[in-house]
């Protein structure tokens, strides 16, 4: 990465942090792009050079995280059952979130407080599902019903991740433990 790109990424990261602070303090929907830009000392037009939409300052491009989960799922032992394999595949996300817990909680508070961000989060999960479903389908041995069984497992796991984030924000503790609780609740029904 050249110096220009490094500088651009540094400005982008600083702008995202300032936006996140304001969204958390004032609410995502109550905070305009112009307010974020003014707080960062730039114009609204400059903001859009770094983020095509206001939501991107919070969620950004999550393709790399989806690839991280996909790689982790593909590396799981072939004989490991699908549900535990899916839980293990989410561990890199858990570790990244816990490594920067204060910021991760702030992001999820902002996401959960806005309908447009919850919709963007769902879009992210659907994009991840498009990558994870074929891997899970191979793990299932190409079952009857095409992608349905694999996609059901993948989307249920991502729903568990969302539930775990909500619990983690509310109660603190370990995200890994809350995610384990969510996964166990699906299998035990309690």
C-alpha positions as protocol buffer text, in pm:
chain_id: "A"
residue {
  index: 1
  type: UNK
  ca { x: 0 y: 0 z: 0 }
}
residue {
  index: 2
  type: UNK
  ca { x: 145 y: 336 z: -104 }
}
residue {
  index: 3
  type: UNK
  ca { x: 168 y: 643 z: 115 }
}
residue {
  index: 4
  type: UNK
  ca { x: -137 y: 803 z: -47 }
}
residue {
  index: 5
  type: UNK
  ca { x: -349 y: 495 z: 20 }
}
residue {
  index: 6
  type: UNK
  ca { x: -218 y: 471 z: 378 }
}
residue {
  index: 7
  type: UNK
  ca { x: -313 y: 834 z: 436 }
}
residue {
  index: 8
  type: UNK
  ca { x: -657 y: 777 z: 284 }
}
residue {
  index: 9
  type: UNK
  ca { x: -715 y: 474 z: 509 }
}
residue {
  index: 10
  type: UNK
  ca { x: -601 y: 668 z: 817 }
}
residue {
  index: 11
  type: UNK
  ca { x: -842 y: 953 z: 738 }
}
residue {
  index: 12
  type: UNK
  ca { x: -1118 y: 703 z: 664 }
}
residue {
  index: 13
  type: UNK
  ca { x: -1062 y: 528 z: 1000 }
}
residue {
  index: 14
  type: UNK
  ca { x: -1055 y: 858 z: 1193 }
}
residue {
  index: 15
  type: UNK
  ca { x: -1372 y: 974 z: 1017 }
}
residue {
  index: 16
  type: UNK
  ca { x: -1548 y: 645 z: 1094 }
}
residue {
  index: 17
  type: UNK
  ca { x: -1451 y: 677 z: 1462 }
}
residue {
  index: 18
  type: UNK
  ca { x: -1584 y: 1032 z: 1483 }
}
residue {
  index: 19
  type: UNK
  ca { x: -1904 y: 928 z: 1309 }
}
residue {
  index: 20
  type: UNK
  ca { x: -1947 y: 633 z: 1542 }
}
residue {
  index: 21
  type: UNK
  ca { x: -1903 y: 857 z: 1848 }
}
residue {
  index: 22
  type: UNK
  ca { x: -2169 y: 1098 z: 1724 }
}
residue {
  index: 23
  type: UNK
  ca { x: -2409 y: 822 z: 1622 }
}
residue {
  index: 24
  type: UNK
  ca { x: -2374 y: 662 z: 1964 }
}
residue {
  index: 25
  type: UNK
  ca { x: -2426 y: 993 z: 2146 }
}
residue {
  index: 26
  type: UNK
  ca { x: -2708 y: 1137 z: 1934 }
}
residue {
  index: 27
  type: UNK
  ca { x: -2854 y: 840 z: 1751 }
}
residue {
  index: 28
  type: UNK
  ca { x: -2778 y: 732 z: 1397 }
}
residue {
  index: 29
  type: UNK
  ca { x: -3099 y: 864 z: 1243 }
}
residue {
  index: 30
  type: UNK
  ca { x: -3077 y: 1194 z: 1436 }
}
residue {
  index: 31
  type: UNK
  ca { x: -2723 y: 1268 z: 1315 }
}
residue {
  index: 32
  type: UNK
  ca { x: -2672 y: 1401 z: 964 }
}
residue {
  index: 33
  type: UNK
  ca { x: -2374 y: 1347 z: 737 }
}
residue {
  index: 34
  type: UNK
  ca { x: -2314 y: 1723 z: 748 }
}
residue {
  index: 35
  type: UNK
  ca { x: -2295 y: 1711 z: 1129 }
}
residue {
  index: 36
  type: UNK
  ca { x: -2043 y: 1428 z: 1117 }
}
residue {
  index: 37
  type: UNK
  ca { x: -1843 y: 1606 z: 850 }
}
residue {
  index: 38
  type: UNK
  ca { x: -1841 y: 1935 z: 1044 }
}
residue {
  index: 39
  type: UNK
  ca { x: -1728 y: 1754 z: 1361 }
}
residue {
  index: 40
  type: UNK
  ca { x: -1444 y: 1600 z: 1161 }
}
residue {
  index: 41
  type: UNK
  ca { x: -1352 y: 1930 z: 998 }
}
residue {
  index: 42
  type: UNK
  ca { x: -1448 y: 1832 z: 643 }
}
residue {
  index: 43
  type: UNK
  ca { x: -1739 y: 1896 z: 408 }
}
residue {
  index: 44
  type: UNK
  ca { x: -2031 y: 1664 z: 354 }
}
residue {
  index: 45
  type: UNK
  ca { x: -1907 y: 1610 z: 2 }
}
residue {
  index: 46
  type: UNK
  ca { x: -1567 y: 1500 z: 138 }
}
residue {
  index: 47
  type: UNK
  ca { x: -1743 y: 1258 z: 372 }
}
residue {
  index: 48
  type: UNK
  ca { x: -1895 y: 1087 z: 68 }
}
residue {
  index: 49
  type: UNK
  ca { x: -1552 y: 1044 z: -88 }
}
residue {
  index: 50
  type: UNK
  ca { x: -1474 y: 808 z: 198 }
}
residue {
  index: 51
  type: UNK
  ca { x: -1819 y: 656 z: 253 }
}
residue {
  index: 52
  type: UNK
  ca { x: -2080 y: 625 z: -23 }
}
residue {
  index: 53
  type: UNK
  ca { x: -2358 y: 612 z: 238 }
}
residue {
  index: 54
  type: UNK
  ca { x: -2386 y: 711 z: 602 }
}
residue {
  index: 55
  type: UNK
  ca { x: -2435 y: 344 z: 697 }
}
residue {
  index: 56
  type: UNK
  ca { x: -2093 y: 260 z: 553 }
}
residue {
  index: 57
  type: UNK
  ca { x: -1925 y: 465 z: 826 }
}
residue {
  index: 58
  type: UNK
  ca { x: -2062 y: 215 z: 1078 }
}
residue {
  index: 59
  type: UNK
  ca { x: -2069 y: -120 z: 898 }
}
residue {
  index: 60
  type: UNK
  ca { x: -1829 y: -59 z: 611 }
}
residue {
  index: 61
  type: UNK
  ca { x: -1726 y: -339 z: 381 }
}
residue {
  index: 62
  type: UNK
  ca { x: -1766 y: -661 z: 576 }
}
residue {
  index: 63
  type: UNK
  ca { x: -1657 y: -883 z: 286 }
}
residue {
  index: 64
  type: UNK
  ca { x: -1323 y: -955 z: 454 }
}
residue {
  index: 65
  type: UNK
  ca { x: -1494 y: -1068 z: 774 }
}
residue {
  index: 66
  type: UNK
  ca { x: -1723 y: -1297 z: 577 }
}
residue {
  index: 67
  type: UNK
  ca { x: -1420 y: -1446 z: 404 }
}
residue {
  index: 68
  type: UNK
  ca { x: -1258 y: -1497 z: 746 }
}
residue {
  index: 69
  type: UNK
  ca { x: -1560 y: -1698 z: 862 }
}
residue {
  index: 70
  type: UNK
  ca { x: -1571 y: -1892 z: 534 }
}
residue {
  index: 71
  type: UNK
  ca { x: -1203 y: -1984 z: 563 }
}
residue {
  index: 72
  type: UNK
  ca { x: -1253 y: -2093 z: 923 }
}
residue {
  index: 73
  type: UNK
  ca { x: -1553 y: -2308 z: 824 }
}
residue {
  index: 74
  type: UNK
  ca { x: -1364 y: -2467 z: 535 }
}
residue {
  index: 75
  type: UNK
  ca { x: -1078 y: -2557 z: 771 }
}
residue {
  index: 76
  type: UNK
  ca { x: -1298 y: -2736 z: 1026 }
}
residue {
  index: 77
  type: UNK
  ca { x: -1250 y: -3117 z: 1049 }
}
residue {
  index: 78
  type: UNK
  ca { x: -1459 y: -3303 z: 794 }
}
residue {
  index: 79
  type: UNK
  ca { x: -1627 y: -3524 z: 1056 }
}
residue {
  index: 80
  type: UNK
  ca { x: -1722 y: -3237 z: 1287 }
}
residue {
  index: 81
  type: UNK
  ca { x: -2102 y: -3195 z: 1295 }
}
residue {
  index: 82
  type: UNK
  ca { x: -2233 y: -2891 z: 1107 }
}
residue {
  index: 83
  type: UNK
  ca { x: -2364 y: -2690 z: 1403 }
}
residue {
  index: 84
  type: UNK
  ca { x: -2043 y: -2705 z: 1612 }
}
residue {
  index: 85
  type: UNK
  ca { x: -1842 y: -2636 z: 1295 }
}
residue {
  index: 86
  type: UNK
  ca { x: -2048 y: -2324 z: 1235 }
}
residue {
  index: 87
  type: UNK
  ca { x: -1994 y: -2208 z: 1594 }
}
residue {
  index: 88
  type: UNK
  ca { x: -1619 y: -2262 z: 1560 }
}
residue {
  index: 89
  type: UNK
  ca { x: -1615 y: -2076 z: 1228 }
}
residue {
  index: 90
  type: UNK
  ca { x: -1752 y: -1767 z: 1404 }
}
residue {
  index: 91
  type: UNK
  ca { x: -1471 y: -1768 z: 1659 }
}
residue {
  index: 92
  type: UNK
  ca { x: -1246 y: -1531 z: 1457 }
}
residue {
  index: 93
  type: UNK
  ca { x: -1527 y: -1271 z: 1463 }
}
residue {
  index: 94
  type: UNK
  ca { x: -1565 y: -1322 z: 1838 }
}
residue {
  index: 95
  type: UNK
  ca { x: -1192 y: -1276 z: 1892 }
}
residue {
  index: 96
  type: UNK
  ca { x: -1180 y: -958 z: 1683 }
}
residue {
  index: 97
  type: UNK
  ca { x: -1482 y: -818 z: 1868 }
}
residue {
  index: 98
  type: UNK
  ca { x: -1344 y: -901 z: 2210 }
}
residue {
  index: 99
  type: UNK
  ca { x: -1001 y: -758 z: 2121 }
}
residue {
  index: 100
  type: UNK
  ca { x: -1166 y: -418 z: 2079 }
}
residue {
  index: 101
  type: UNK
  ca { x: -1467 y: -470 z: 2303 }
}
residue {
  index: 102
  type: UNK
  ca { x: -1555 y: -106 z: 2369 }
}
residue {
  index: 103
  type: UNK
  ca { x: -1565 y: -19 z: 1999 }
}
residue {
  index: 104
  type: UNK
  ca { x: -1744 y: -341 z: 1905 }
}
residue {
  index: 105
  type: UNK
  ca { x: -2014 y: -277 z: 2165 }
}
residue {
  index: 106
  type: UNK
  ca { x: -2051 y: 79 z: 2041 }
}
residue {
  index: 107
  type: UNK
  ca { x: -2090 y: -39 z: 1681 }
}
residue {
  index: 108
  type: UNK
  ca { x: -2355 y: -291 z: 1777 }
}
residue {
  index: 109
  type: UNK
  ca { x: -2542 y: -38 z: 1995 }
}
residue {
  index: 110
  type: UNK
  ca { x: -2556 y: 198 z: 1696 }
}
residue {
  index: 111
  type: UNK
  ca { x: -2656 y: -83 z: 1457 }
}
residue {
  index: 112
  type: UNK
  ca { x: -2932 y: -208 z: 1687 }
}
residue {
  index: 113
  type: UNK
  ca { x: -3065 y: 146 z: 1730 }
}
residue {
  index: 114
  type: UNK
  ca { x: -3136 y: 210 z: 1362 }
}
residue {
  index: 115
  type: UNK
  ca { x: -3367 y: 34 z: 1120 }
}
residue {
  index: 116
  type: UNK
  ca { x: -3147 y: 121 z: 822 }
}
residue {
  index: 117
  type: UNK
  ca { x: -2838 y: -20 z: 994 }
}
residue {
  index: 118
  type: UNK
  ca { x: -3024 y: -337 z: 1096 }
}
residue {
  index: 119
  type: UNK
  ca { x: -3122 y: -373 z: 730 }
}
residue {
  index: 120
  type: UNK
  ca { x: -2759 y: -322 z: 623 }
}
residue {
  index: 121
  type: UNK
  ca { x: -2653 y: -583 z: 882 }
}
residue {
  index: 122
  type: UNK
  ca { x: -2904 y: -826 z: 732 }
}
residue {
  index: 123
  type: UNK
  ca { x: -2763 y: -754 z: 384 }
}
residue {
  index: 124
  type: UNK
  ca { x: -2417 y: -833 z: 523 }
}
residue {
  index: 125
  type: UNK
  ca { x: -2542 y: -1164 z: 662 }
}
residue {
  index: 126
  type: UNK
  ca { x: -2705 y: -1255 z: 333 }
}
residue {
  index: 127
  type: UNK
  ca { x: -2378 y: -1179 z: 154 }
}
residue {
  index: 128
  type: UNK
  ca { x: -2191 y: -1399 z: 402 }
}
residue {
  index: 129
  type: UNK
  ca { x: -2453 y: -1668 z: 351 }
}
residue {
  index: 130
  type: UNK
  ca { x: -2383 y: -1674 z: -22 }
}
residue {
  index: 131
  type: UNK
  ca { x: -2020 y: -1760 z: 58 }
}
residue {
  index: 132
  type: UNK
  ca { x: -2085 y: -1992 z: 355 }
}
residue {
  index: 133
  type: UNK
  ca { x: -2377 y: -2194 z: 216 }
}
residue {
  index: 134
  type: UNK
  ca { x: -2177 y: -2383 z: -51 }
}
residue {
  index: 135
  type: UNK
  ca { x: -1915 y: -2475 z: 211 }
}
residue {
  index: 136
  type: UNK
  ca { x: -2183 y: -2599 z: 449 }
}
residue {
  index: 137
  type: UNK
  ca { x: -2360 y: -2784 z: 166 }
}
residue {
  index: 138
  type: UNK
  ca { x: -2039 y: -2978 z: 93 }
}
residue {
  index: 139
  type: UNK
  ca { x: -2006 y: -3051 z: 464 }
}
residue {
  index: 140
  type: UNK
  ca { x: -2362 y: -3192 z: 463 }
}
residue {
  index: 141
  type: UNK
  ca { x: -2279 y: -3417 z: 170 }
}
residue {
  index: 142
  type: UNK
  ca { x: -2492 y: -3234 z: -87 }
}
residue {
  index: 143
  type: UNK
  ca { x: -2827 y: -3316 z: 85 }
}
residue {
  index: 144
  type: UNK
  ca { x: -3173 y: -3328 z: -73 }
}
residue {
  index: 145
  type: UNK
  ca { x: -3333 y: -2986 z: -87 }
}
residue {
  index: 146
  type: UNK
  ca { x: -3037 y: -2816 z: -250 }
}
residue {
  index: 147
  type: UNK
  ca { x: -2907 y: -2521 z: -54 }
}
residue {
  index: 148
  type: UNK
  ca { x: -3199 y: -2506 z: 192 }
}
residue {
  index: 149
  type: UNK
  ca { x: -3049 y: -2721 z: 473 }
}
residue {
  index: 150
  type: UNK
  ca { x: -2708 y: -2555 z: 448 }
}
residue {
  index: 151
  type: UNK
  ca { x: -2852 y: -2206 z: 427 }
}
residue {
  index: 152
  type: UNK
  ca { x: -3080 y: -2274 z: 725 }
}
residue {
  index: 153
  type: UNK
  ca { x: -2779 y: -2370 z: 937 }
}
residue {
  index: 154
  type: UNK
  ca { x: -2575 y: -2071 z: 821 }
}
residue {
  index: 155
  type: UNK
  ca { x: -2852 y: -1815 z: 874 }
}
residue {
  index: 156
  type: UNK
  ca { x: -2947 y: -1964 z: 1211 }
}
residue {
  index: 157
  type: UNK
  ca { x: -2583 y: -1932 z: 1319 }
}
residue {
  index: 158
  type: UNK
  ca { x: -2570 y: -1570 z: 1205 }
}
residue {
  index: 159
  type: UNK
  ca { x: -2893 y: -1503 z: 1397 }
}
residue {
  index: 160
  type: UNK
  ca { x: -2726 y: -1652 z: 1703 }
}
residue {
  index: 161
  type: UNK
  ca { x: -2438 y: -1411 z: 1648 }
}
residue {
  index: 162
  type: UNK
  ca { x: -2680 y: -1116 z: 1643 }
}
residue {
  index: 163
  type: UNK
  ca { x: -2853 y: -1242 z: 1959 }
}
residue {
  index: 164
  type: UNK
  ca { x: -2516 y: -1285 z: 2126 }
}
residue {
  index: 165
  type: UNK
  ca { x: -2412 y: -930 z: 2039 }
}
residue {
  index: 166
  type: UNK
  ca { x: -2737 y: -796 z: 2185 }
}
residue {
  index: 167
  type: UNK
  ca { x: -2682 y: -996 z: 2504 }
}
residue {
  index: 168
  type: UNK
  ca { x: -2318 y: -891 z: 2523 }
}
residue {
  index: 169
  type: UNK
  ca { x: -2412 y: -524 z: 2495 }
}
residue {
  index: 170
  type: UNK
  ca { x: -2678 y: -557 z: 2764 }
}
residue {
  index: 171
  type: UNK
  ca { x: -2494 y: -772 z: 3016 }
}
residue {
  index: 172
  type: UNK
  ca { x: -2123 y: -751 z: 2935 }
}
residue {
  index: 173
  type: UNK
  ca { x: -1911 y: -1055 z: 3010 }
}
residue {
  index: 174
  type: UNK
  ca { x: -1762 y: -1269 z: 2738 }
}
residue {
  index: 175
  type: UNK
  ca { x: -1900 y: -1258 z: 2385 }
}
residue {
  index: 176
  type: UNK
  ca { x: -1778 y: -1616 z: 2337 }
}
residue {
  index: 177
  type: UNK
  ca { x: -1983 y: -1731 z: 2637 }
}
residue {
  index: 178
  type: UNK
  ca { x: -2294 y: -1549 z: 2519 }
}
residue {
  index: 179
  type: UNK
  ca { x: -2254 y: -1694 z: 2170 }
}
residue {
  index: 180
  type: UNK
  ca { x: -2216 y: -2042 z: 2318 }
}
residue {
  index: 181
  type: UNK
  ca { x: -2539 y: -1983 z: 2512 }
}
residue {
  index: 182
  type: UNK
  ca { x: -2718 y: -1876 z: 2194 }
}
residue {
  index: 183
  type: UNK
  ca { x: -2596 y: -2184 z: 2002 }
}
residue {
  index: 184
  type: UNK
  ca { x: -2686 y: -2415 z: 2291 }
}
residue {
  index: 185
  type: UNK
  ca { x: -3032 y: -2259 z: 2314 }
}
residue {
  index: 186
  type: UNK
  ca { x: -3103 y: -2350 z: 1954 }
}
residue {
  index: 187
  type: UNK
  ca { x: -3007 y: -2715 z: 2009 }
}
residue {
  index: 188
  type: UNK
  ca { x: -3172 y: -2758 z: 2349 }
}
residue {
  index: 189
  type: UNK
  ca { x: -3470 y: -2528 z: 2304 }
}
residue {
  index: 190
  type: UNK
  ca { x: -3406 y: -2355 z: 2636 }
}
